[in-house]
Coordinates of C-alpha atoms and ligand atoms in Angstrom, one line a residue:
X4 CA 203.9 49.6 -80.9
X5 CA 201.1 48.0 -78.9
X6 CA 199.7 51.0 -78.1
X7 CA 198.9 51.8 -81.7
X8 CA 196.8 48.9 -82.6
X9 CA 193.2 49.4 -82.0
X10 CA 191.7 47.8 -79.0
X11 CA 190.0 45.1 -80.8
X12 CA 192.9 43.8 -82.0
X13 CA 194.8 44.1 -78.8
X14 CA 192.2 42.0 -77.1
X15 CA 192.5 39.1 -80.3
X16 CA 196.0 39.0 -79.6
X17 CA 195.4 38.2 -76.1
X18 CA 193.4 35.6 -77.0
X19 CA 195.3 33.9 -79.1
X20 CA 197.6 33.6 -76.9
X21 CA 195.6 32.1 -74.0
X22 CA 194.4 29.8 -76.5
X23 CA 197.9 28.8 -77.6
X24 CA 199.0 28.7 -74.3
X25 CA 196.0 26.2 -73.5
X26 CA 197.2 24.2 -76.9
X27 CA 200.4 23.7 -75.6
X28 CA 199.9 22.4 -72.3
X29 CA 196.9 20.3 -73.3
X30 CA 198.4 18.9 -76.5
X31 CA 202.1 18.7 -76.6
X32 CA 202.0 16.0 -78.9
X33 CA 199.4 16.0 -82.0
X34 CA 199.1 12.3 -82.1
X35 CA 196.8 12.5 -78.6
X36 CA 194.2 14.5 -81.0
X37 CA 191.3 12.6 -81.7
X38 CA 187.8 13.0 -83.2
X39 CA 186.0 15.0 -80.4
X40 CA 188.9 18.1 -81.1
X41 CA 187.9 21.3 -83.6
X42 CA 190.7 22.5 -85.2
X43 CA 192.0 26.1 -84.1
X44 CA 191.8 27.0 -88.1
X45 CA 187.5 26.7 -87.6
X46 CA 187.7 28.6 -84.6
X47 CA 188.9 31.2 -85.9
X48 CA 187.9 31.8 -89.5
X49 CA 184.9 34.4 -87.9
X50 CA 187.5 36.9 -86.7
X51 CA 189.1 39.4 -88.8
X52 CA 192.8 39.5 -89.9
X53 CA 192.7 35.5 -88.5
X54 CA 194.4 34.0 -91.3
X55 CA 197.5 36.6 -90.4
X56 CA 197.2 35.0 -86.7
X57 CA 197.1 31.6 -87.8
X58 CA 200.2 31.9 -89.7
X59 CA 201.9 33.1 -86.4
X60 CA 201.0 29.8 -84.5
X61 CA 202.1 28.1 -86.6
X62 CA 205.4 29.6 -86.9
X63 CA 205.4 29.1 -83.6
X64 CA 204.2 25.6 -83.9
X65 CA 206.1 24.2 -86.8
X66 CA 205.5 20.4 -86.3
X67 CA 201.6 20.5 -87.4
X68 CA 199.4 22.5 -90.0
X69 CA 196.2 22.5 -87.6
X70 CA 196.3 23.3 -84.0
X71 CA 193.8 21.7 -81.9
X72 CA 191.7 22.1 -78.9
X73 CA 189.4 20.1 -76.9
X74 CA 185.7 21.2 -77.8
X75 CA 185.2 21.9 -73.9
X76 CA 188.5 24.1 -73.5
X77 CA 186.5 27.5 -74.3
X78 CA 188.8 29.7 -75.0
X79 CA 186.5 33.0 -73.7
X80 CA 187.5 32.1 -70.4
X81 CA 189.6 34.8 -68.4
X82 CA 191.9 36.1 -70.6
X83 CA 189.2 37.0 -73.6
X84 CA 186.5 37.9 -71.1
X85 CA 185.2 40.8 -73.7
X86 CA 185.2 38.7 -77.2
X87 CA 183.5 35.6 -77.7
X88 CA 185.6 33.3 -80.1
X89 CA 183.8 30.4 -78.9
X90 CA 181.9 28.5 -81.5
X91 CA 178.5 27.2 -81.7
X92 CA 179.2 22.8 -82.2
X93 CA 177.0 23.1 -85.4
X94 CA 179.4 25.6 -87.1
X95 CA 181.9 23.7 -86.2
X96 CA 180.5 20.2 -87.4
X97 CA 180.0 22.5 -90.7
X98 CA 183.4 23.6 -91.1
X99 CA 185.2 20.6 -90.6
X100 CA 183.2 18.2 -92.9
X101 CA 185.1 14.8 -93.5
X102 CA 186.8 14.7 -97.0
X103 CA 187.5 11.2 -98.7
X104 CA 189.3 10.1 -101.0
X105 CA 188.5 7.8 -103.9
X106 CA 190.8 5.4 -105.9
X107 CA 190.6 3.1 -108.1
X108 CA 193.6 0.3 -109.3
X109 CA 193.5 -2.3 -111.7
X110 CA 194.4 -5.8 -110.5
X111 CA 197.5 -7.4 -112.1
X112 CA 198.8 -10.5 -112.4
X113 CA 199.8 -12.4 -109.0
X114 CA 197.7 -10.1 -106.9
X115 CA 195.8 -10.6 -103.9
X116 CA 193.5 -8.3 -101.9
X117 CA 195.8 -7.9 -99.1
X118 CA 198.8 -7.0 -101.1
X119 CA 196.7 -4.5 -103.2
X120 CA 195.1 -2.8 -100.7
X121 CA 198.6 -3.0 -98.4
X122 CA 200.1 -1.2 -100.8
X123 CA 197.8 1.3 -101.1
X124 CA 198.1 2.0 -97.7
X125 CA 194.9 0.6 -96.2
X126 CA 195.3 -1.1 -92.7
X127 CA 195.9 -4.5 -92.0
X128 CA 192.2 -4.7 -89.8
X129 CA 190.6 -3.2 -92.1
X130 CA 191.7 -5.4 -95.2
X131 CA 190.8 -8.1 -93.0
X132 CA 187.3 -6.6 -92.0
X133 CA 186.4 -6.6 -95.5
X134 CA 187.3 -10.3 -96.1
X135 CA 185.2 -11.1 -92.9
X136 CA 182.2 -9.9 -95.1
X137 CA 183.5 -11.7 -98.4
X138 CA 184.0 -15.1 -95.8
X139 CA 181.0 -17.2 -98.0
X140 CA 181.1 -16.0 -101.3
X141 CA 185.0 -15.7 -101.6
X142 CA 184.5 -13.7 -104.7
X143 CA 187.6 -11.1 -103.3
X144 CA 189.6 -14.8 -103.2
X145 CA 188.8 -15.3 -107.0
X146 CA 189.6 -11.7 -108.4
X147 CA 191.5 -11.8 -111.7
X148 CA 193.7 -9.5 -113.2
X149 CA 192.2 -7.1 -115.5
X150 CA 189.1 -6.7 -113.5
X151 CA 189.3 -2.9 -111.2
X152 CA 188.8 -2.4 -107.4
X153 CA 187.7 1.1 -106.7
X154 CA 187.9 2.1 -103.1
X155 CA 187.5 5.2 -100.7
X156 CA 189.3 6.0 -97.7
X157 CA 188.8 8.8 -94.9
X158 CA 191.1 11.6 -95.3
X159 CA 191.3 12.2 -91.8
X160 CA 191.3 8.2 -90.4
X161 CA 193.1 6.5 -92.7
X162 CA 189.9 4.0 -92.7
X163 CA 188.8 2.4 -95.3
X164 CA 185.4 3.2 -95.9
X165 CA 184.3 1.2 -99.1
X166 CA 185.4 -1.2 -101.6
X167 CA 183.8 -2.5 -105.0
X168 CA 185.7 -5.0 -106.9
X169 CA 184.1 -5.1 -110.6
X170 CA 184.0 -8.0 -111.9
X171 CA 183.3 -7.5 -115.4
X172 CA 181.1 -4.9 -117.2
X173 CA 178.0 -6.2 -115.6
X174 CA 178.6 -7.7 -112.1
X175 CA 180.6 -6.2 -109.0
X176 CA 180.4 -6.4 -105.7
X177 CA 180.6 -3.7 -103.0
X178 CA 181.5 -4.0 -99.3
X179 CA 180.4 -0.5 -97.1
X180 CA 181.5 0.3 -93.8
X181 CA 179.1 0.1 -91.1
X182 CA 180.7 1.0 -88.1
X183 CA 183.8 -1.5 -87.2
X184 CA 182.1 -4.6 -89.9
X185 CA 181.9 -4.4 -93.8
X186 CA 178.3 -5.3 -95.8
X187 CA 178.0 -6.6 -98.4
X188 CA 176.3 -6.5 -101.9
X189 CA 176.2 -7.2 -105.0
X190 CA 175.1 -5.5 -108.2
X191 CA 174.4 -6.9 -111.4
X192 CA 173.3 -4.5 -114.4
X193 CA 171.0 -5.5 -117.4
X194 CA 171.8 -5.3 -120.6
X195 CA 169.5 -4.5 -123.6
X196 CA 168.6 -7.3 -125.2
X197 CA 167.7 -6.5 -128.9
X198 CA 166.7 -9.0 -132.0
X199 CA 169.5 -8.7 -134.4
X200 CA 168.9 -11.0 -138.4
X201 CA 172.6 -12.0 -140.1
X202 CA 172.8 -14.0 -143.4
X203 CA 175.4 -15.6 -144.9
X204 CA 176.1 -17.4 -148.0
X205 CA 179.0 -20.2 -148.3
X206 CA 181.5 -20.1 -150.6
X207 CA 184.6 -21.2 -148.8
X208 CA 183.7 -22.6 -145.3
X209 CA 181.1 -21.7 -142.6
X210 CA 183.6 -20.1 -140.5
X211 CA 185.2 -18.2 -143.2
X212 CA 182.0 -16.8 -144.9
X213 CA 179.9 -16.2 -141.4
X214 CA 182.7 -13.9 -140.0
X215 CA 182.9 -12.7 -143.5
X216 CA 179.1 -11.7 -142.8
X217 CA 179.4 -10.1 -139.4
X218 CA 178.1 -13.3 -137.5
X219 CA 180.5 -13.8 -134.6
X220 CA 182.5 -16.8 -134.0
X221 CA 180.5 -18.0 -131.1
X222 CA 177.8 -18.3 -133.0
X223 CA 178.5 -19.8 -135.7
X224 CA 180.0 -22.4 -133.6
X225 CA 176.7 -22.6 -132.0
X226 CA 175.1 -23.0 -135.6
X227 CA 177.0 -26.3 -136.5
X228 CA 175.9 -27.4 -133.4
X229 CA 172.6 -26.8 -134.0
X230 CA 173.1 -28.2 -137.7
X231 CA 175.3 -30.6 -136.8
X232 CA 173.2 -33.4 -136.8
X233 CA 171.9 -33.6 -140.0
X234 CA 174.9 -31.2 -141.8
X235 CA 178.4 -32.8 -141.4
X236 CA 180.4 -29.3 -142.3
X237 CA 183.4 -30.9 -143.4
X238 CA 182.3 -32.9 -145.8
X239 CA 178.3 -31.8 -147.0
X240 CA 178.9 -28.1 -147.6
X241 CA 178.1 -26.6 -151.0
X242 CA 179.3 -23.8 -152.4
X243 CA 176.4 -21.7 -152.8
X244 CA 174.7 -22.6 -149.2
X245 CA 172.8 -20.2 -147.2
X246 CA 172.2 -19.4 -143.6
X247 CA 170.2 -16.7 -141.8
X248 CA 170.1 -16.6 -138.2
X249 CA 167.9 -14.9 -135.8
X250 CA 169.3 -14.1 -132.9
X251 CA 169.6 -11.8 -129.6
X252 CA 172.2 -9.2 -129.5
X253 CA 173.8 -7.3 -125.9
X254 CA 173.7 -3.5 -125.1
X255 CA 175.1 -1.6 -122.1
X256 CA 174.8 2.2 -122.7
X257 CA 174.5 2.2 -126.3
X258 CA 177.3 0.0 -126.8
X259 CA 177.1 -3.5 -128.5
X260 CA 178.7 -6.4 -125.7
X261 CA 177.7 -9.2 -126.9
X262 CA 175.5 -11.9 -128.1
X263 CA 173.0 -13.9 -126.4
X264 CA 170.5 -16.8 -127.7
X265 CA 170.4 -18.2 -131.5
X266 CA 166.3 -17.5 -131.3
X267 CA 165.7 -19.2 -134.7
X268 CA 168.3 -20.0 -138.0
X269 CA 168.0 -22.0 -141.2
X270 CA 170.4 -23.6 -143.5
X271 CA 170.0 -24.4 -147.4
X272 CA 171.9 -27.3 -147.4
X273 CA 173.0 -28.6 -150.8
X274 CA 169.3 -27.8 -152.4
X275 CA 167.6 -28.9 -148.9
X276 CA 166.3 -26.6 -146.0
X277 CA 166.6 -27.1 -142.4
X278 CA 165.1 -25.2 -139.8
X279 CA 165.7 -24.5 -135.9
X280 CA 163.8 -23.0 -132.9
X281 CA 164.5 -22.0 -129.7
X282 CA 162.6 -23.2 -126.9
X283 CA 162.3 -23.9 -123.6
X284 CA 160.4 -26.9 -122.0
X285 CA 160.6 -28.6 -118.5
X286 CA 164.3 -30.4 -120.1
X287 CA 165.8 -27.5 -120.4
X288 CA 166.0 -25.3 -123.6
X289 CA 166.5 -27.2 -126.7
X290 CA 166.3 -26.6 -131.0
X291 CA 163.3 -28.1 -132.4
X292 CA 161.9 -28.1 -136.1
X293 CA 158.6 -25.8 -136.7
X294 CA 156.6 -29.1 -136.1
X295 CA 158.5 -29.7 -132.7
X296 CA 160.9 -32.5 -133.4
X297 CA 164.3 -32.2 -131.7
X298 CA 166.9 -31.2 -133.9
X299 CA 169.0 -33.5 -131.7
X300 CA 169.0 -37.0 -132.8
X301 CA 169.6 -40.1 -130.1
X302 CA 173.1 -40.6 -131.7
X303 CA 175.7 -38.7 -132.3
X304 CA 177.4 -39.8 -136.0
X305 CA 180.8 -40.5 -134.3
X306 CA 181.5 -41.8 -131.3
X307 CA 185.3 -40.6 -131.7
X308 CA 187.7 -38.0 -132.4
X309 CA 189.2 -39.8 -135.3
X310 CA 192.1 -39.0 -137.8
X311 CA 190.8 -40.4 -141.1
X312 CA 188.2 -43.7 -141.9
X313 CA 190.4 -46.4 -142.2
X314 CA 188.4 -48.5 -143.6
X315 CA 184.6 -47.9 -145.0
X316 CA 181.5 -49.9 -144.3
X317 CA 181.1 -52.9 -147.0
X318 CA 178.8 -55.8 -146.8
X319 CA 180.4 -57.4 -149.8
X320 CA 183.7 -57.1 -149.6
X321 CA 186.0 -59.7 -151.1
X322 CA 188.8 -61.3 -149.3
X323 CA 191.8 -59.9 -150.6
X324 CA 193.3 -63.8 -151.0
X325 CA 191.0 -65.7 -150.6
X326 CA 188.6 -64.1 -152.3
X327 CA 185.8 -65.4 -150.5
X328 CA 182.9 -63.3 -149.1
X329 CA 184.1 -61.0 -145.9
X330 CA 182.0 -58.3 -145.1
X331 CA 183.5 -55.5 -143.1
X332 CA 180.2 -54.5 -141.0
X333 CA 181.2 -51.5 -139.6
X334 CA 183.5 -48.5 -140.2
X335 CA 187.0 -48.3 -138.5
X336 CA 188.1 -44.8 -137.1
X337 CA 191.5 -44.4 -137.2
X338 CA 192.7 -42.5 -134.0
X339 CA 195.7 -42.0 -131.1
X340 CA 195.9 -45.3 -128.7
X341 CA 194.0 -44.2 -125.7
X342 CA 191.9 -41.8 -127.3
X343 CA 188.7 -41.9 -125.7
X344 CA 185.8 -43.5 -127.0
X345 CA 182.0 -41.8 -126.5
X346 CA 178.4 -43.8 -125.8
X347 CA 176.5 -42.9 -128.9
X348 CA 173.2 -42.6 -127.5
X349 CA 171.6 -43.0 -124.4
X350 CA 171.2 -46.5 -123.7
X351 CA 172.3 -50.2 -121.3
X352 CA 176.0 -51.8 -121.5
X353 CA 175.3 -55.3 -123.3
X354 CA 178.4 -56.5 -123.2
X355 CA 182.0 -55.4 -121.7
X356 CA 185.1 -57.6 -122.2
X357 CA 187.1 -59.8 -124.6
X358 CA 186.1 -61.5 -128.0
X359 CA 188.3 -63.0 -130.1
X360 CA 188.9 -61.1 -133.2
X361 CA 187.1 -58.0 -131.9
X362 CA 189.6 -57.9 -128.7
X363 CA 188.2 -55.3 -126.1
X364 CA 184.3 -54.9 -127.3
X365 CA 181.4 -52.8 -125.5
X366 CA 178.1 -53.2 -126.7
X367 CA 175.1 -50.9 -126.2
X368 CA 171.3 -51.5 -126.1
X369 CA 169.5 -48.2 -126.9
X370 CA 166.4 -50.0 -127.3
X371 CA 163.7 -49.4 -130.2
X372 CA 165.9 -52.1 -131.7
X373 CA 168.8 -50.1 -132.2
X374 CA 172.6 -51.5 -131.1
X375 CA 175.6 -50.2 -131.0
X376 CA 179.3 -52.1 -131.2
X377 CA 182.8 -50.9 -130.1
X378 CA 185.7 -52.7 -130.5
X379 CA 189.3 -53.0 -130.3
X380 CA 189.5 -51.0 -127.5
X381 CA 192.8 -50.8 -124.9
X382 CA 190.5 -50.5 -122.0
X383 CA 187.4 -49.4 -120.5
X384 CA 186.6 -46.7 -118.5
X385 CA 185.6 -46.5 -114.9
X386 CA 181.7 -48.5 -114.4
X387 CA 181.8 -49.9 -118.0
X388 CA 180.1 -53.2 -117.4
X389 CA 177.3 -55.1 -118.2
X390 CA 173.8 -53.4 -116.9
X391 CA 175.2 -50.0 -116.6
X392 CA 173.3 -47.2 -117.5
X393 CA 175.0 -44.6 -120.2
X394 CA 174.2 -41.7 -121.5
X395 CA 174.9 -40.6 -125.2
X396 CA 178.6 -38.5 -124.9
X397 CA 179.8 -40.5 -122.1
X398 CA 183.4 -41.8 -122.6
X399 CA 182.9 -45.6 -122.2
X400 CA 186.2 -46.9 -123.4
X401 CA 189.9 -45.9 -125.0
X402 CA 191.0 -46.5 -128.7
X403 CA 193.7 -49.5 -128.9
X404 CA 194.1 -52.6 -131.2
X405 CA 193.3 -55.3 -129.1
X406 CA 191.9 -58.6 -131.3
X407 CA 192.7 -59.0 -135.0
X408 CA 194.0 -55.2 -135.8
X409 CA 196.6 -54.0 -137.6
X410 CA 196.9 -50.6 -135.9
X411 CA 194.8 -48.2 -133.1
X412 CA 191.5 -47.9 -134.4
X413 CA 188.2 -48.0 -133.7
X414 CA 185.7 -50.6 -135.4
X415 CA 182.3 -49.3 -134.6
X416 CA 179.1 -51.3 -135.7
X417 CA 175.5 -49.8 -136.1
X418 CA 172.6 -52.1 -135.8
X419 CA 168.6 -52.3 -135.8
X420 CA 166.7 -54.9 -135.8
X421 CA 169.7 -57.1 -136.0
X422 CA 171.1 -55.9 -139.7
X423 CA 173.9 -53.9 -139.9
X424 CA 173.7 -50.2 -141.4
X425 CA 176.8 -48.3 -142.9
X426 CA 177.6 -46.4 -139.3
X427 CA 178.4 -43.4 -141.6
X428 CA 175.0 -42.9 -143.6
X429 CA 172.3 -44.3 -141.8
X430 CA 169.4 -42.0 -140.9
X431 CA 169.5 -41.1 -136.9
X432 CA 166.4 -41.2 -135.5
X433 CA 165.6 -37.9 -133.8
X434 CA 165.7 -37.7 -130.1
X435 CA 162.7 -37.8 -128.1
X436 CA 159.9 -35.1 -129.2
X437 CA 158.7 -32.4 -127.3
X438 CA 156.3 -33.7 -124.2
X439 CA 152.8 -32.4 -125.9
X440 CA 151.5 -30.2 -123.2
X441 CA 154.6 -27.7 -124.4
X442 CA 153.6 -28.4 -128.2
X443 CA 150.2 -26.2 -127.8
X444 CA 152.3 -23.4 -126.6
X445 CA 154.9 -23.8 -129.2
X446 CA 153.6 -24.4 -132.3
X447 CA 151.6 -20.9 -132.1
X448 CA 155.0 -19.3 -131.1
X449 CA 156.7 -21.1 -134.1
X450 CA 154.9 -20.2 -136.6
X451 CA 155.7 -16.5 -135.3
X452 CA 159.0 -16.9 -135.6
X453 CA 159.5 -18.4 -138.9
X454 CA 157.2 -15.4 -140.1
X455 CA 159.8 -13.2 -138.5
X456 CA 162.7 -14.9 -140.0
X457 CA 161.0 -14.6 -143.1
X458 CA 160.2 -11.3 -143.5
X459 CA 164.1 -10.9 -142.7
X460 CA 165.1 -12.4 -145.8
X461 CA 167.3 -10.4 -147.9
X462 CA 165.5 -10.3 -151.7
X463 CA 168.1 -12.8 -153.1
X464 CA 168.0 -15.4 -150.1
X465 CA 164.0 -15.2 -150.7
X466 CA 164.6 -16.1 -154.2
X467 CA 166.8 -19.0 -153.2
X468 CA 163.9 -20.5 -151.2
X469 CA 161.5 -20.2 -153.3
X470 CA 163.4 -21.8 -156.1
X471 CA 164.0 -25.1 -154.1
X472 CA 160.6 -25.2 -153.3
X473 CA 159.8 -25.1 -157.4
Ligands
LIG517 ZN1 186.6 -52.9 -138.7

C-alpha cells in the first residue's frame, strides 16, 4: 500500500506524524495552550491533500478541533528533513486573525451591570474593570431599563473588549479595553435643529385645539406659562382665540425627535394681542414683549392651589345681621388643611405669628409699596419669620383655619400704597425689565422675529390681526 503512494506524500505522512507525535507529548492537555501557539490547521493549509490529514488527527485526537504547537517546535526537524512545513510568523499572524463577537441586550427591569454582563458570560474581573473606569461618573450605576448595552468579546479569550451603554438616542457612553484597564468616553450626537410655525385657533380649550393643530403637549404647556400671566386659561378664553407659535423642532437622521425652544408665539386674547420673545440675558433666558418688558410679572395671581373662591373681594359688603358696613378686603381660597401656601413675589417677611381674627398671618413687603397678607394659616414653614428674605414661589406657610374661620381656607390681601385691591383683578406689575445693555442687542433681533412670525401667518390669522387693530 505504502509503496504505491508517490514519495511526496510518503514524506507528508511522516511529518505529520512527527508533528503529532511532538503535539502529544508537548500538549497533552489543551488548556496549557496559550497565545504564543499556531494552530496545526495554519500550518498546514500550504500542503496539498492537508485538509484529508487534518481530519486524521483529529480522529486521532477527538477532545479538541485545533491542534497546537509551540511556534519554536519546528516541525522540519529530523523526521521531515526534505519538506519545509515550517511557516513564516507573518503567515501565520495572517491566518489566525482574532475574530470577535458583537452583542447587543436591552436592559430590563431590576438589572444591574454585573448581572447583565454575568449572564452573558463575561468575567467577573472584567465586569469589574469596566466599573473601575465608570468609578466618577456612575452613569453604568444609573442605567435604566429600555436603554441598550452593546458589547464585544474576543472569540478566542473570552475578554471583554468593549462596552457602550446608550443612553438614549443622543448620548452613550463607551468603555475600550486598553490592555488590563477600561477608558472611557462619552459621545453625544447633535440633532438638527430646524424653525418649525404652528397655529391654532380655540374653540374648546387650549389643550384640546393645540393638539388638535399638531402643537405638542409640551408646548402648549410651555405657552400658558408664557401666557399665564396676563391669560388665566380657565376662566379668560374665548372661543374664537388664536395662537401661533414659533418654535425649534429636533432631527436625527431625517427623523423628527423632538422639540426644543418656544423662539417667539402670540395670543389673540378675547380681542387683545399678546406677544413673547425668547431671549437670553446674563439672568438666564426669559420671554419678554417686542419692547423688552418681561412677560413675567413680580406676582404670581395665586399664591395657592385652591378648590374654588370662597368668598370674593368686596369693600362694601353688608353684615349679614347686622347690617352694618364689613368689608371683606381680600379673597378667601378655599383649599385642603396643610396645603401649602406660596410667597407671591419676591420680597421681606413683615410679620409672622398670631392676630386675633386673622389667626396664623404672614405678611410680605415687596417694596414699591406693594404688600401682601396671608392668613389663617395652620403653620409656617421652616425660616418664616420676620426679616427673612423670600422669593416669589416659595412655600411660606400651610392652609388651616386658625382665627375667626369657618373652614380651611386661605384669606389673601393685596395692598399698595396702603389700599386694598381685589387680589383677583388687580394689574401686576411686570417684573424687572431687561438690564439695557441687552436691550440694544435685542430690540434689533425682535423686530426680526416678529417679521418672521408674521410672514408665517396663515391668510385668515392675518385677517384676524388686522381686524383688531381696525
Ligand atoms: Zn377672608
Amino acid at each position: 500500500m505504502i509503496k504505491l503512494l508517490p514519495t511526496k506524500h510518503l514524506l507528508l505522512i511522516s511529518g505529520v506524524s512527527a508533528l503529532l507525535a511532538i503535539v502529544l507529548i508537548a500538549f497533552p492537555d489543551e488548556k496549557t495552550a496559550d497565545n504564543n501557539l499556531i494552530s496545526l490547521e495554519a500550518n498546514f493549509e500550504v500542503i496539498d491533500q492537508s485538509q484529508l490529514m487534518l481530519q486524521d488527527l483529529q480522529r486521532l485526537n477527538p477532545k479538541s478541533n485545533t491542534v497546537s504547537i509551540p511556534l519554536d517546535a519546528t516541525p522540519s526537524n529530523n523526521a521531515t528533513p526534505t519538506y519545509e512545513i515550517q511557516t513564516p510568523s507573518n503567515l501565520v499572524k495572517k491566518s489566525t486573525p482574532e475574530t470577535f463577537k458583537e452583542q447587543s441586550v436591552e436592559v430590563k427591569s431590576g438589572d444591574s451591570l454585573s448581572k447583565l454582563l454575568s449572564s452573558e458570560g463575561i468575567s467577573a474581573q472584567d465586569i469589574y474593570k469596566v466599573s473601575l473606569a465608570d468609578k466618577k461618573q456612575k452613569t453604568l450605576l444609573q442605567m435604566r431599563p429600555g436603554q441598550t448595552i452593546q458589547f464585544t468579546t474576543n472569540e478566542t479569550t473570552g475578554e471583554l473588549t468593549q462596552l457602550t451603554l446608550i443612553l438614549n438616542r443622543l448620548d452613550s457612553v463607551t468603555f475600550e479595553r486598553n490592555d488590563n484597564k477600561f477608558n472611557r468616553t462619552e459621545t453625544s450626537r447633535t440633532p438638527e435643529v430646524v424653525q418649525a410655525y404652528k397655529e391654532a385657533e380655540i374653540n374648546n380649550s387650549l389643550f384640546v385645539d393645540g393638539l388638535r393643530s399638531g402643537i405638542d403637549q409640551p408646548l402648549l404647556i410651555e405657552l400658558a406659562n408664557i401666557f399665564g400671566w396676563d391669560i388665566d386659561f380657565a376662566l379668560d378664553i374665548r372661543k374664537g382665540d388664536s395662537l401661533s407659535i414659533l418654535y425649534e423642532e429636533k432631527y436625527l437622521d431625517g427623523e423628527k425627535i423632538g422639540h426644543g425652544n418656544i423662539i417667539a408665539a402670540q395670543f389673540i386674547n378675547n380681542g387683545r394681542t399678546y406677544q413673547a420673545i425668547r431671549y437670553q440675558t446674563e439672568k438666564g433666558a426669559n420671554y419678554y414683549t417686542p419692547d423688552g418688558l418681561a412677560m413675567r410679572k413680580a406676582f404670581i395671581r395665586t399664591p395657592v392651589d385652591f378648590t374654588r373662591i370662597s368668598s370674593k373681594f368686596n369693600p362694601n359688603r353688608l353684615h349679614p345681621i347686622f347690617k352694618t358696613s364689613r368689608p371683606h378686603r381680600g379673597v378667601d381660597y378655599a383649599a385642603a388643611s396643610g396645603t401649602p401656601v406660596k410667597a407671591a413675589g419676591d420680597g421681606k417677611i413683615s410679620f409672622a405669628g398670631k392676630q386675633n381674627g386673622y389667626g396664623n398671618v404672614v405678611i410680605i413687603d415687596h417694596g414699591k409699596g406693594y404688600q401682601t397678607l396671608y392668613a389663617h394659616l395652620k403653620g409656617f414653614s421652616k425660616g418664616t419669620k420676620r426679616g427673612a428674605r423670600v422669593q416669589q414661589g416659595n412655600i411660606i406657610a400651610y392652609v388651616g383655619q386658625t382665627g375667626w374661620a369657618t373652614g380651611p381656607h386661605l384669606h389673601y390681601e393685596f395692598r399698595i400704597n396702603g389700599t386694598h385691591k381685589n387680589p383677583v383683578t388687580v394689574k401686576l406689575p411686570n417684573d424687572d425689565p431687561m438690564p439695557k445693555n441687552d436691550l440694544k442687542s435685542y430690540l434689533p433681533y425682535a423686530k426680526q422675529v416678529v417679521a418672521t412670525l408674521s410672514n408665517s401667518h396663515s391668510p385668515s390669522f392675518a385677517q384676524k390681526l388686522a381686524s383688531l387693530k381696525e
